[in-house]
PDB file of C-alpha atoms and ligand atoms in Angstrom:
ATOM      1  CA  UNK Z  28      -0.081  -0.417  -0.151  1.00  0.00           C
ATOM      2  CA  UNK Z  29       0.907   2.944  -1.060  1.00  0.00           C
ATOM      3  CA  UNK Z  30       2.246   5.949   1.667  1.00  0.00           C
ATOM      4  CA  UNK Z  31      -0.212   8.214   1.713  1.00  0.00           C
ATOM      5  CA  UNK Z  32      -0.391  12.507   3.849  1.00  0.00           C
ATOM      6  CA  UNK Z  33      -3.911  13.301   4.798  1.00  0.00           C
ATOM      7  CA  UNK Z  34      -5.399  16.066   7.353  1.00  0.00           C
ATOM      8  CA  UNK Z  35      -6.225  15.867  10.256  1.00  0.00           C
ATOM      9  CA  UNK Z  36      -7.840  18.569  12.625  1.00  0.00           C
ATOM     10  CA  UNK Z  37      -8.253  18.566  16.276  1.00  0.00           C
ATOM     11  CA  UNK Z  38     -11.338  20.392  16.733  1.00  0.00           C
ATOM     12  CA  UNK Z  39     -12.555  23.416  19.221  1.00  0.00           C
ATOM     13  CA  UNK Z  40     -14.414  20.455  21.732  1.00  0.00           C
ATOM     14  CA  UNK Z  41     -11.812  18.423  21.895  1.00  0.00           C
ATOM     15  CA  UNK Z  42      -8.701  21.344  22.792  1.00  0.00           C
ATOM     16  CA  UNK Z  43     -11.369  22.419  25.540  1.00  0.00           C
ATOM     17  CA  UNK Z  44     -10.834  19.646  27.297  1.00  0.00           C
ATOM     18  CA  UNK Z  45      -7.180  19.346  26.730  1.00  0.00           C
ATOM     19  CA  UNK Z  46      -7.829  15.944  24.729  1.00  0.00           C
ATOM     20  CA  UNK Z  47      -4.953  16.313  21.867  1.00  0.00           C
ATOM     21  CA  UNK Z  48      -1.895  13.869  23.741  1.00  0.00           C
ATOM     22  CA  UNK Z  49      -5.052  11.608  24.195  1.00  0.00           C
ATOM     23  CA  UNK Z  50      -6.026  12.118  20.458  1.00  0.00           C
ATOM     24  CA  UNK Z  51      -2.859  12.094  18.795  1.00  0.00           C
ATOM     25  CA  UNK Z  52      -1.496   9.064  20.774  1.00  0.00           C
ATOM     26  CA  UNK Z  53      -4.110   6.831  18.707  1.00  0.00           C
ATOM     27  CA  UNK Z  54      -2.852   8.129  15.482  1.00  0.00           C
ATOM     28  CA  UNK Z  55       0.658   7.422  16.771  1.00  0.00           C
ATOM     29  CA  UNK Z  56      -0.645   3.872  17.982  1.00  0.00           C
ATOM     30  CA  UNK Z  57      -2.423   3.383  14.708  1.00  0.00           C
ATOM     31  CA  UNK Z  58       1.205   3.804  13.005  1.00  0.00           C
ATOM     32  CA  UNK Z  59       0.098   7.168  11.588  1.00  0.00           C
ATOM     33  CA  UNK Z  60       3.071   9.840  11.708  1.00  0.00           C
ATOM     34  CA  UNK Z  61       2.482  13.611  12.504  1.00  0.00           C
ATOM     35  CA  UNK Z  62       4.778  15.252   9.788  1.00  0.00           C
ATOM     36  CA  UNK Z  63       3.064  18.888  10.257  1.00  0.00           C
ATOM     37  CA  UNK Z  64       1.577  20.488  13.142  1.00  0.00           C
ATOM     38  CA  UNK Z  65       0.415  23.912  14.420  1.00  0.00           C
ATOM     39  CA  UNK Z  66      -2.316  25.041  17.023  1.00  0.00           C
ATOM     40  CA  UNK Z  67      -4.151  28.065  15.423  1.00  0.00           C
ATOM     41  CA  UNK Z  68      -7.612  30.354  16.183  1.00  0.00           C
ATOM     42  CA  UNK Z  69      -9.680  30.094  12.669  1.00  0.00           C
ATOM     43  CA  UNK Z  70     -11.888  32.721  11.581  1.00  0.00           C
ATOM     44  CA  UNK Z  71     -15.527  32.217  11.157  1.00  0.00           C
ATOM     45  CA  UNK Z  72     -14.652  33.078   7.291  1.00  0.00           C
ATOM     46  CA  UNK Z  73     -11.562  30.964   7.526  1.00  0.00           C
ATOM     47  CA  UNK Z  74     -13.589  28.413   8.715  1.00  0.00           C
ATOM     48  CA  UNK Z  75     -16.037  28.611   5.612  1.00  0.00           C
ATOM     49  CA  UNK Z  76     -13.539  28.500   2.953  1.00  0.00           C
ATOM     50  CA  UNK Z  77     -12.709  25.070   4.513  1.00  0.00           C
ATOM     51  CA  UNK Z  78     -15.534  23.961   4.274  1.00  0.00           C
ATOM     52  CA  UNK Z  79     -16.767  25.272   1.122  1.00  0.00           C
ATOM     53  CA  UNK Z  80     -17.806  22.203  -0.440  1.00  0.00           C
ATOM     54  CA  UNK Z  81     -20.633  22.093   3.080  1.00  0.00           C
ATOM     55  CA  UNK Z  82     -22.078  25.768   1.834  1.00  0.00           C
ATOM     56  CA  UNK Z  83     -25.576  24.654   1.166  1.00  0.00           C
ATOM     57  CA  UNK Z  84     -26.008  22.450   3.904  1.00  0.00           C
ATOM     58  CA  UNK Z  85     -28.232  23.232   6.898  1.00  0.00           C
ATOM     59  CA  UNK Z  86     -25.526  22.619   9.336  1.00  0.00           C
ATOM     60  CA  UNK Z  87     -22.894  24.619   7.589  1.00  0.00           C
ATOM     61  CA  UNK Z  88     -23.376  28.135  10.025  1.00  0.00           C
ATOM     62  CA  UNK Z  89     -23.136  26.368  12.781  1.00  0.00           C
ATOM     63  CA  UNK Z  90     -20.446  24.220  11.823  1.00  0.00           C
ATOM     64  CA  UNK Z  91     -18.321  27.453  10.817  1.00  0.00           C
ATOM     65  CA  UNK Z  92     -19.311  28.896  14.453  1.00  0.00           C
ATOM     66  CA  UNK Z  93     -18.178  25.762  16.327  1.00  0.00           C
ATOM     67  CA  UNK Z  94     -14.474  25.256  14.246  1.00  0.00           C
ATOM     68  CA  UNK Z  95     -14.082  29.481  14.944  1.00  0.00           C
ATOM     69  CA  UNK Z  96     -15.033  29.290  18.593  1.00  0.00           C
ATOM     70  CA  UNK Z  97     -12.080  27.771  20.104  1.00  0.00           C
ATOM     71  CA  UNK Z  98      -8.231  27.034  18.324  1.00  0.00           C
ATOM     72  CA  UNK Z  99      -7.844  23.784  16.772  1.00  0.00           C
ATOM     73  CA  UNK Z 100      -4.643  21.345  16.044  1.00  0.00           C
ATOM     74  CA  UNK Z 101      -4.182  21.575  11.863  1.00  0.00           C
ATOM     75  CA  UNK Z 102      -1.395  18.652  11.432  1.00  0.00           C
ATOM     76  CA  UNK Z 103      -0.354  16.208   8.170  1.00  0.00           C
ATOM     77  CA  UNK Z 104      -0.494  12.472   9.430  1.00  0.00           C
ATOM     78  CA  UNK Z 105       1.829  10.342   7.011  1.00  0.00           C
ATOM     79  CA  UNK Z 106       1.927   6.313   6.771  1.00  0.00           C
ATOM     80  CA  UNK Z 107       0.967   3.545   4.565  1.00  0.00           C
ATOM     81  CA  UNK Z 108      -2.959   4.214   3.481  1.00  0.00           C
ATOM     82  CA  UNK Z 109      -3.129   6.928   6.435  1.00  0.00           C
ATOM     83  CA  UNK Z 110      -6.154   8.686   4.259  1.00  0.00           C
ATOM     84  CA  UNK Z 111      -8.210   5.496   5.094  1.00  0.00           C
ATOM     85  CA  UNK Z 112      -6.665   4.303   8.107  1.00  0.00           C
ATOM     86  CA  UNK Z 113      -7.404   8.234   9.616  1.00  0.00           C
ATOM     87  CA  UNK Z 114     -11.025   7.352   8.860  1.00  0.00           C
ATOM     88  CA  UNK Z 115     -10.684   4.101  11.119  1.00  0.00           C
ATOM     89  CA  UNK Z 116      -9.369   5.358  13.596  1.00  0.00           C
ATOM     90  CA  UNK Z 117     -11.307   8.445  14.127  1.00  0.00           C
ATOM     91  CA  UNK Z 118     -14.484   6.405  13.840  1.00  0.00           C
ATOM     92  CA  UNK Z 119     -17.870   7.283  11.926  1.00  0.00           C
ATOM     93  CA  UNK Z 120     -18.997  11.253  11.922  1.00  0.00           C
ATOM     94  CA  UNK Z 121     -22.147  10.934  14.020  1.00  0.00           C
ATOM     95  CA  UNK Z 122     -20.524   9.505  17.608  1.00  0.00           C
ATOM     96  CA  UNK Z 123     -23.422   7.721  18.284  1.00  0.00           C
ATOM     97  CA  UNK Z 124     -21.966   4.977  15.490  1.00  0.00           C
ATOM     98  CA  UNK Z 125     -18.442   5.056  15.669  1.00  0.00           C
ATOM     99  CA  UNK Z 126     -16.660   1.761  16.791  1.00  0.00           C
ATOM    100  CA  UNK Z 127     -15.839   1.228  20.561  1.00  0.00           C
ATOM    101  CA  UNK Z 128     -11.734   2.359  20.941  1.00  0.00           C
ATOM    102  CA  UNK Z 129     -12.453   5.169  17.752  1.00  0.00           C
ATOM    103  CA  UNK Z 130     -12.008   8.965  19.027  1.00  0.00           C
ATOM    104  CA  UNK Z 131     -15.426   9.870  18.375  1.00  0.00           C
ATOM    105  CA  UNK Z 132     -16.437   6.699  20.092  1.00  0.00           C
ATOM    106  CA  UNK Z 133     -14.390   7.888  23.276  1.00  0.00           C
ATOM    107  CA  UNK Z 134     -14.805  11.629  22.910  1.00  0.00           C
ATOM    108  CA  UNK Z 135     -16.927  13.530  20.954  1.00  0.00           C
ATOM    109  CA  UNK Z 136     -19.791  15.219  22.101  1.00  0.00           C
ATOM    110  CA  UNK Z 137     -22.027  14.989  18.843  1.00  0.00           C
ATOM    111  CA  UNK Z 138     -22.375  15.038  15.012  1.00  0.00           C
ATOM    112  CA  UNK Z 139     -21.647  18.597  15.332  1.00  0.00           C
ATOM    113  CA  UNK Z 140     -18.895  18.775  17.840  1.00  0.00           C
ATOM    114  CA  UNK Z 141     -16.640  15.390  17.171  1.00  0.00           C
ATOM    115  CA  UNK Z 142     -12.992  16.383  18.068  1.00  0.00           C
ATOM    116  CA  UNK Z 143     -11.701  15.363  15.088  1.00  0.00           C
ATOM    117  CA  UNK Z 144     -11.584  16.021  10.700  1.00  0.00           C
ATOM    118  CA  UNK Z 145      -9.775  13.828   7.968  1.00  0.00           C
ATOM    119  CA  UNK Z 146      -9.609  14.094   4.891  1.00  0.00           C
ATOM    120  CA  UNK Z 147     -11.833  11.384   2.612  1.00  0.00           C
ATOM    121  CA  UNK Z 148      -9.701  10.983  -0.402  1.00  0.00           C
ATOM    122  CA  UNK Z 149      -6.129  11.549  -2.076  1.00  0.00           C
ATOM    123  CA  UNK Z 150      -7.252  14.871  -3.676  1.00  0.00           C
ATOM    124  CA  UNK Z 151      -9.188  16.226  -0.997  1.00  0.00           C
ATOM    125  CA  UNK Z 152      -6.116  15.421   1.480  1.00  0.00           C
ATOM    126  CA  UNK Z 153      -3.973  17.492  -1.226  1.00  0.00           C
ATOM    127  CA  UNK Z 154      -5.796  20.523  -1.168  1.00  0.00           C
ATOM    128  CA  UNK Z 155      -6.898  20.554   2.553  1.00  0.00           C
ATOM    129  CA  UNK Z 156      -2.936  19.766   3.653  1.00  0.00           C
ATOM    130  CA  UNK Z 157      -2.051  22.701   0.944  1.00  0.00           C
ATOM    131  CA  UNK Z 158      -4.671  25.107   2.701  1.00  0.00           C
ATOM    132  CA  UNK Z 159      -2.753  25.115   5.976  1.00  0.00           C
ATOM    133  CA  UNK Z 160       0.334  24.442   4.926  1.00  0.00           C
ATOM    134  CA  UNK Z 161       3.722  24.656   2.622  1.00  0.00           C
ATOM    135  CA  UNK Z 162       5.819  22.551   1.803  1.00  0.00           C
ATOM    136  CA  UNK Z 163       8.326  24.128   3.579  1.00  0.00           C
ATOM    137  CA  UNK Z 164       6.256  22.515   7.045  1.00  0.00           C
ATOM    138  CA  UNK Z 165       6.024  18.907   5.924  1.00  0.00           C
ATOM    139  CA  UNK Z 166       9.295  18.151   7.796  1.00  0.00           C
ATOM    140  CA  UNK Z 167       8.969  14.438   7.610  1.00  0.00           C
TER     141      UNK Z 167
HETATM  142  P1  LIG K 208     -16.499  16.680   9.298  1.00  0.00           P
HETATM  143  O1  LIG K 208     -15.602  15.313   9.114  1.00  0.00           O
HETATM  144  O2  LIG K 208     -15.678  17.444   9.623  1.00  0.00           O
HETATM  145  O3  LIG K 208     -16.713  17.432   7.976  1.00  0.00           O
HETATM  146  C1  LIG K 208     -17.934  18.199   8.525  1.00  0.00           C
HETATM  147  C2  LIG K 208     -18.428  18.377   9.003  1.00  0.00           C
HETATM  148  O4  LIG K 208     -19.811  18.548   9.652  1.00  0.00           O
HETATM  149  C3  LIG K 208     -18.445  16.603   9.916  1.00  0.00           C
HETATM  150  O5  LIG K 208     -17.123  16.373  10.217  1.00  0.00           O
HETATM  151  C4  LIG K 208     -19.465  16.974  11.459  1.00  0.00           C
HETATM  152  O6  LIG K 208     -18.796  18.088  11.958  1.00  0.00           O
HETATM  153  C5  LIG K 208     -20.317  18.266  10.760  1.00  0.00           C
HETATM  154  N1  LIG K 208     -21.969  17.786  10.293  1.00  0.00           N
HETATM  155  C6  LIG K 208     -21.978  16.344  10.046  1.00  0.00           C
HETATM  156  N2  LIG K 208     -23.196  16.233   9.902  1.00  0.00           N
HETATM  157  C7  LIG K 208     -23.783  16.932  10.762  1.00  0.00           C
HETATM  158  C8  LIG K 208     -25.022  17.790  11.437  1.00  0.00           C
HETATM  159  N3  LIG K 208     -26.082  17.189  11.160  1.00  0.00           N
HETATM  160  N4  LIG K 208     -25.463  18.566  12.158  1.00  0.00           N
HETATM  161  C9  LIG K 208     -23.756  19.174  12.350  1.00  0.00           C
HETATM  162  N5  LIG K 208     -22.681  18.590  12.063  1.00  0.00           N
HETATM  163  C10 LIG K 208     -22.691  18.358  11.107  1.00  0.00           C
END
């Protein structure tokens, strides 16, 4: 399987509850390597641009407000099949559906406040990584 990179975001509900270390332990235990990382405060406009694909969804405004409500940790995870592996470790979008031991099963509060985001495909991973990081910041 090919080595891939994927974008991961630790969301405000998790940074508020001091869960960044516990969440990243799950990624690292699964063999994913954090090759870039920063803690930032998004504006609502920046969150809106990142989630532009969801613009027409009824939860879009609430999602953008939430993502700008407290700091987030944006990071790039690398590993074999990293895009799917990250999604496996995160668990289903709605924590009620997430498998035991996944991040969302263990930590997420609701479908909206679900602790983590991960890219869903190679094209979106490339675009999402480029939204937050320059090539110089990906250090392996
Ligand atoms: P994420 O993987 O970051 O991608 C889009 C986000 O929209 C998703 O996680 C959820 O946090 C959020 N989302 C999806 N469905 C709903 C919903 N029904 N209500 C509120 N937020 C949602």
